[in-house]
CSV table of C-alpha atoms in Angstrom, one decimal:
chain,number,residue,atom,x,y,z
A,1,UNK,CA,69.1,-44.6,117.1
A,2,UNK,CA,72.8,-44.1,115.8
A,3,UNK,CA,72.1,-41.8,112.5
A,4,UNK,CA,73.3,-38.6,113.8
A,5,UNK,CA,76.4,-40.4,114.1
A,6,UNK,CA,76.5,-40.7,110.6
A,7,UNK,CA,78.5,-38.5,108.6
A,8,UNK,CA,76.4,-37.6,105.1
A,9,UNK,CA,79.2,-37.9,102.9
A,10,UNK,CA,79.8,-41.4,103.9
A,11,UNK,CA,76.6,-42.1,103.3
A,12,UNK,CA,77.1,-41.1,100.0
A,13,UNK,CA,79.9,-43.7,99.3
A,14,UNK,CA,77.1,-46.6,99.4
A,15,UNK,CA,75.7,-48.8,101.9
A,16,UNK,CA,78.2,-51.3,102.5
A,17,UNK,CA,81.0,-49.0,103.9
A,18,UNK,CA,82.6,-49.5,107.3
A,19,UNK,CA,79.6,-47.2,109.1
A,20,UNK,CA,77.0,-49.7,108.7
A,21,UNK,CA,78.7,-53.1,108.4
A,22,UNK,CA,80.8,-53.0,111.2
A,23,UNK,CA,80.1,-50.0,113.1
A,24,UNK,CA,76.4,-49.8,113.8
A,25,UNK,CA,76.6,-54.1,114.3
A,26,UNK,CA,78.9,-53.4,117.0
A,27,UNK,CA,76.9,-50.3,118.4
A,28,UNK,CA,74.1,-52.6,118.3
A,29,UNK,CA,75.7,-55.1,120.1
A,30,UNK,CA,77.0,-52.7,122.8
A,31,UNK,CA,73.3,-51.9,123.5
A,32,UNK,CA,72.2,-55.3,124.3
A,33,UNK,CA,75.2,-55.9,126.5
A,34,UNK,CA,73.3,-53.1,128.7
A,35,UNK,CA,75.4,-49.7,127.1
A,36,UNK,CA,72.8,-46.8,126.0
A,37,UNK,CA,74.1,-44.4,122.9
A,38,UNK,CA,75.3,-41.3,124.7
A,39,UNK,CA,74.9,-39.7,121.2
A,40,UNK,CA,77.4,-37.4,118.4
A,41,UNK,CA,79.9,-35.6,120.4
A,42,UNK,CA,81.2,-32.4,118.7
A,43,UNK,CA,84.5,-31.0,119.6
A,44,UNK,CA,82.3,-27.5,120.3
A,45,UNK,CA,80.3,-29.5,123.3
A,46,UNK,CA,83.4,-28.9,125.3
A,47,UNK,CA,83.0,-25.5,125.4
A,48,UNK,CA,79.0,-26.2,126.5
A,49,UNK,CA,80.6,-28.4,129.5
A,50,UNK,CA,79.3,-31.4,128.1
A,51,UNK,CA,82.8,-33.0,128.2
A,52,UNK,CA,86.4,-31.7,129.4
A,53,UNK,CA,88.6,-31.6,126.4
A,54,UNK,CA,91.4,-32.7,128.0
A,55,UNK,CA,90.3,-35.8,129.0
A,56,UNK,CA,87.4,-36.7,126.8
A,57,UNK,CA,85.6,-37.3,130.4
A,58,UNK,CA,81.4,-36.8,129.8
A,59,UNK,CA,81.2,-34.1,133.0
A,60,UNK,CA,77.9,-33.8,133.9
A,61,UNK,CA,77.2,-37.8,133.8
A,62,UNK,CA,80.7,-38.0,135.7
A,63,UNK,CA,79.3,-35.5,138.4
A,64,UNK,CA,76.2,-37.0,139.1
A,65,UNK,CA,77.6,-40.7,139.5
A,66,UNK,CA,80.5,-39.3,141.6
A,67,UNK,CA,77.4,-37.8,144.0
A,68,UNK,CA,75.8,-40.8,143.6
A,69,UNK,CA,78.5,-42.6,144.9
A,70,UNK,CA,80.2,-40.4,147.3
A,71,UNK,CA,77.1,-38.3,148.9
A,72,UNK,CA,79.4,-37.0,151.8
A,73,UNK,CA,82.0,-35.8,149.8
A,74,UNK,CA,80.1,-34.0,147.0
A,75,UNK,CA,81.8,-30.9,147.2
A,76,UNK,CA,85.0,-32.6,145.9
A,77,UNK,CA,83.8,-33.2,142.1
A,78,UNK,CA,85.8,-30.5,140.6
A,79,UNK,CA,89.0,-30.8,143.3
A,80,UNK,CA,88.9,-34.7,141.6
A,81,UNK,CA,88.7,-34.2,138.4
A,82,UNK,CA,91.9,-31.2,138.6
A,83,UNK,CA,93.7,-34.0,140.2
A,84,UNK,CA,92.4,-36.6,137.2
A,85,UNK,CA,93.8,-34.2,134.6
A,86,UNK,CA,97.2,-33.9,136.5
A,87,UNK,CA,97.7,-37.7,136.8
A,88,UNK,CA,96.4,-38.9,133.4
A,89,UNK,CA,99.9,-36.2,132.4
A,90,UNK,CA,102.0,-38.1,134.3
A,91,UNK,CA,104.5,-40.7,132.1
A,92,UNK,CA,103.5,-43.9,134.4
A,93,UNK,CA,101.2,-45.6,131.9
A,94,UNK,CA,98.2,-44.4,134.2
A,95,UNK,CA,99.4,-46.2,136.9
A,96,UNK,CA,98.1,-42.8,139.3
A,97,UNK,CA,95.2,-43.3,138.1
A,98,UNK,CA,94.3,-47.0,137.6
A,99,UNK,CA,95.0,-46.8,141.4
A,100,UNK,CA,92.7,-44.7,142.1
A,101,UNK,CA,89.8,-45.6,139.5
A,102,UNK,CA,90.0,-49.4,142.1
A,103,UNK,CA,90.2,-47.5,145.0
A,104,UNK,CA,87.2,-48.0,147.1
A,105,UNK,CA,87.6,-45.6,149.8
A,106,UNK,CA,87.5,-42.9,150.4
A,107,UNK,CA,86.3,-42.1,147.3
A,108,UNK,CA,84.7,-44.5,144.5
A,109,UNK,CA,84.7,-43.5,140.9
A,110,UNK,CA,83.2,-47.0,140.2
A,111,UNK,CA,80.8,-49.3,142.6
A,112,UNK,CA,82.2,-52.6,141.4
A,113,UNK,CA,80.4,-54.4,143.8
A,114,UNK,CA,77.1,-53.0,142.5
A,115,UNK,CA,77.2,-52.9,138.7
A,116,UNK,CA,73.9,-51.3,138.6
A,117,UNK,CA,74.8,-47.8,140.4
A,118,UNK,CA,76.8,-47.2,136.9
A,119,UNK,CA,76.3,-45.9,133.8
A,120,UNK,CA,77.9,-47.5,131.1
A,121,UNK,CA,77.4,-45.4,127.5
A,122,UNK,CA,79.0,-45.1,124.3
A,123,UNK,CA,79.7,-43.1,121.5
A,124,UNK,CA,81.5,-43.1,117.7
A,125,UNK,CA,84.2,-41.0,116.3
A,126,UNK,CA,84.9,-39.1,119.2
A,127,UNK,CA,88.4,-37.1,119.2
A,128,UNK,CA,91.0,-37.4,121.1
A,129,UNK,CA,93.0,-33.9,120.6
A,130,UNK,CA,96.1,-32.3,122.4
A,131,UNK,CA,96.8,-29.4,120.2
A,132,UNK,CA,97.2,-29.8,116.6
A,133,UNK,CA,97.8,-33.8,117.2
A,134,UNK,CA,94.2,-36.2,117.4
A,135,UNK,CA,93.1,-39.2,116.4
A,136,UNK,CA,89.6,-40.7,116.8
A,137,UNK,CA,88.5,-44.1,117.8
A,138,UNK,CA,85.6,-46.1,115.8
A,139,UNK,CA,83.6,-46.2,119.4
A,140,UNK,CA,84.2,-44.9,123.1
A,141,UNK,CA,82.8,-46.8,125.5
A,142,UNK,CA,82.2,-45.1,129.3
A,143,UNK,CA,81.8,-45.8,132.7
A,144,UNK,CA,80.0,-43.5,134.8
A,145,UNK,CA,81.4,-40.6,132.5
A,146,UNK,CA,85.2,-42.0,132.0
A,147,UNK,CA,86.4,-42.8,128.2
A,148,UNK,CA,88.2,-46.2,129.9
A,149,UNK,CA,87.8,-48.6,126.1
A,150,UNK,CA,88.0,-48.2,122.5
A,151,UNK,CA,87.1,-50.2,119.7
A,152,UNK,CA,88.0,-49.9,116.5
A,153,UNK,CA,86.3,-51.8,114.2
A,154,UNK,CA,87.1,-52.8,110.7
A,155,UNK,CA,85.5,-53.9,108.1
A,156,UNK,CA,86.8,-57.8,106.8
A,157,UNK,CA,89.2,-57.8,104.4
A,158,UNK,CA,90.2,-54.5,105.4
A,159,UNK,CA,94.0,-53.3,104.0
A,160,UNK,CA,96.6,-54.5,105.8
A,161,UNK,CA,94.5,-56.5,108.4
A,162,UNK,CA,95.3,-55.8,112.2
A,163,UNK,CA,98.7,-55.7,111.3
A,164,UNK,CA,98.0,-52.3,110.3
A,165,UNK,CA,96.1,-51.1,113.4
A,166,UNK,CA,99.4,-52.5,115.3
A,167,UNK,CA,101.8,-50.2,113.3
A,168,UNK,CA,99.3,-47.7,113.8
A,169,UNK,CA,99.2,-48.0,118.0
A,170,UNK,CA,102.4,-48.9,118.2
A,171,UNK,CA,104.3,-46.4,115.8
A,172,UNK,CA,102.1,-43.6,115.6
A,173,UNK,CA,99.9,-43.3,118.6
A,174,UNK,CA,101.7,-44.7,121.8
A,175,UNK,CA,105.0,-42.8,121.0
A,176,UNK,CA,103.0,-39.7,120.6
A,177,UNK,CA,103.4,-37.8,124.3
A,178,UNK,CA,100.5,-35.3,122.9
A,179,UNK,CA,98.3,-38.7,123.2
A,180,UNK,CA,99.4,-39.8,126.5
A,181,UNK,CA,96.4,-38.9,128.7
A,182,UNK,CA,94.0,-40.1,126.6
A,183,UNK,CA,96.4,-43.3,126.7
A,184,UNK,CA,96.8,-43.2,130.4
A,185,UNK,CA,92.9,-43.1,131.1
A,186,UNK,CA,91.7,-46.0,128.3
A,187,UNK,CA,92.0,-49.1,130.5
A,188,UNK,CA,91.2,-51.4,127.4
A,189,UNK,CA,91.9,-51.3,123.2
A,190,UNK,CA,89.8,-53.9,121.5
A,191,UNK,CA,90.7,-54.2,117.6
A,192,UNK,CA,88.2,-56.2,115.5
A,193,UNK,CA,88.4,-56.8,111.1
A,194,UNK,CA,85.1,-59.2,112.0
A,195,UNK,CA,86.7,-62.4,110.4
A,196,UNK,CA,88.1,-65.5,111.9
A,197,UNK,CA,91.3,-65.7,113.8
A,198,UNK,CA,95.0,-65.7,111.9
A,199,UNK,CA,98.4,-65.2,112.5
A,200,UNK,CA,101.3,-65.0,110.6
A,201,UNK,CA,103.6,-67.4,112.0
A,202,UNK,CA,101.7,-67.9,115.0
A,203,UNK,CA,102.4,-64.4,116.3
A,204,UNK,CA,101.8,-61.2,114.5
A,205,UNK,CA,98.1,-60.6,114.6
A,206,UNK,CA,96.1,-60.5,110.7
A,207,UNK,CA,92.8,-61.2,111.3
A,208,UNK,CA,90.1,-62.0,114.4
A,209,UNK,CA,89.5,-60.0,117.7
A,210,UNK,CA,92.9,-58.4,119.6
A,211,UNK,CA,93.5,-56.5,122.5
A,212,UNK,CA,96.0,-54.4,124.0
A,213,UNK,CA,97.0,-52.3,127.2
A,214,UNK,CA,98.6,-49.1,126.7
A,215,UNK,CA,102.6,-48.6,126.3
A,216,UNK,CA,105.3,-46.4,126.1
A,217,UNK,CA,106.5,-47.4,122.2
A,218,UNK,CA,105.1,-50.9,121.6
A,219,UNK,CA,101.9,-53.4,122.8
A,220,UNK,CA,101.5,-56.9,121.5
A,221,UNK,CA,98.1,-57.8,120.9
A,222,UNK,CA,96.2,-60.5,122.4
A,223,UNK,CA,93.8,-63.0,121.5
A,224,UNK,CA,90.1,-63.1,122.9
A,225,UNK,CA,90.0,-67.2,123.8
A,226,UNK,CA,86.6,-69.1,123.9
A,227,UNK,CA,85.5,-70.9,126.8
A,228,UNK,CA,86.4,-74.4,126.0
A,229,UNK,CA,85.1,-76.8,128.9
A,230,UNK,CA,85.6,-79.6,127.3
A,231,UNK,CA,89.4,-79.8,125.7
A,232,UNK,CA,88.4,-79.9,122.5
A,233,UNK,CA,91.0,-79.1,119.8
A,234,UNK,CA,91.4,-75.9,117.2
């Protein structure tokens, strides 16, 4: 399902690299939780319309679930997404647009009282690019067309931990302005080494699950917490 997502000269490096231990798991994973593989996007399907380089937005399956979901205003697709590109450039931490990605009216970008009228897909190493900045997250996740989570996804035992996906969010990415409507749009950054949860002296994330919003120059992560009905102990 996920080989063209592949790239051969990983491939080449063995078996047990990063693609295939924690990437396709987690791909796989996504899949049962109801996502479908969207499939390898090149930075040469923008110019085929199959996404808006600006945004990283998936325009065709954004225009049919924004028909879907607003039949009497169909003819305002494109006027939407100009005004999308123009908030997700504003320096509010996509506050513009988180407002309107709830709103329920007039317009819906997302039936949350219906999960079923949405799409939800996915895809891997997908660029995010402003000029000659980019960087590009293990896996995109979409709904109903919008890049609104990342994931990346490392293998255990990986250099540095999630102390070094910190550093690199907190130093390299959210101070970047080039990277701030692709920052403005993601709702959600999961980070994952696949091992069980540590901290260095109870605060500074090494290894487990973490999550973070964006910001302007620093996010702490946060821990996913188990459902623990009964009070029992860690």
């Amino acid at each position: 399902m996920f080989e063209t997502f592949l790239d051969p000269q990983r491939i080449d490096m063995g078996i047990f690299n990063e693609a295939t231990r924690v990437q396709m798991p987690a791909m796989v994973h996504l899949t049962r939780l109801g996502y479908k593989y969207f499939g390898k996007v090149h930075e040469e399907d923008a110019s085929k319309g199959i996404y808006d380089a600006d945004t990283n937005i998936l325009l065709q399956v954004f225009k049919n679930q924004f028909v879907l979901l607003n039949p009497e205003h169909k003819g305002e697709v494109e006027q939407v997404l100009r005004d999308i590109r123009k908030e997700l450039n504003d320096d509010d931490l996509g506050r513009s647009f988180y407002r309107r990605l709830k709103s329920v009216s007039p317009i819906r970008l997302i039936d949350f009282d219906t999960p079923g009228n949405n799409t939800f897909h996915f895809t891997a190493e997908f660029t995010c690019r402003n000029g000659q900045d980019e960087f590009r997250p293990d896996i995109t996740l979409f709904v109903n067309g919008l890049p609104l989570c990342f994931i990346e996804v490392k293998k255990p035992n990986n250099t540095g931990g999630i102390v070094a996906e910190s550093r690199r969010m907190n130093q390299a990415r959210f101070p970047n302005k080039k990277f701030r409507r692709f920052i403005n749009i993601t709702q959600l950054m999961i980070f994952s080494n696949n091992m069980e949860y540590d901290t260095l002296k109870g605060v500074v994330p090494v290894e487990g699950a973490f999550y973070c919003t964006g910001a302007r120059g620093n996010a702490p992560f946060n821990c996913f917490r188990e459902e623990n009905p009964k009070g029992a102990e860690y």
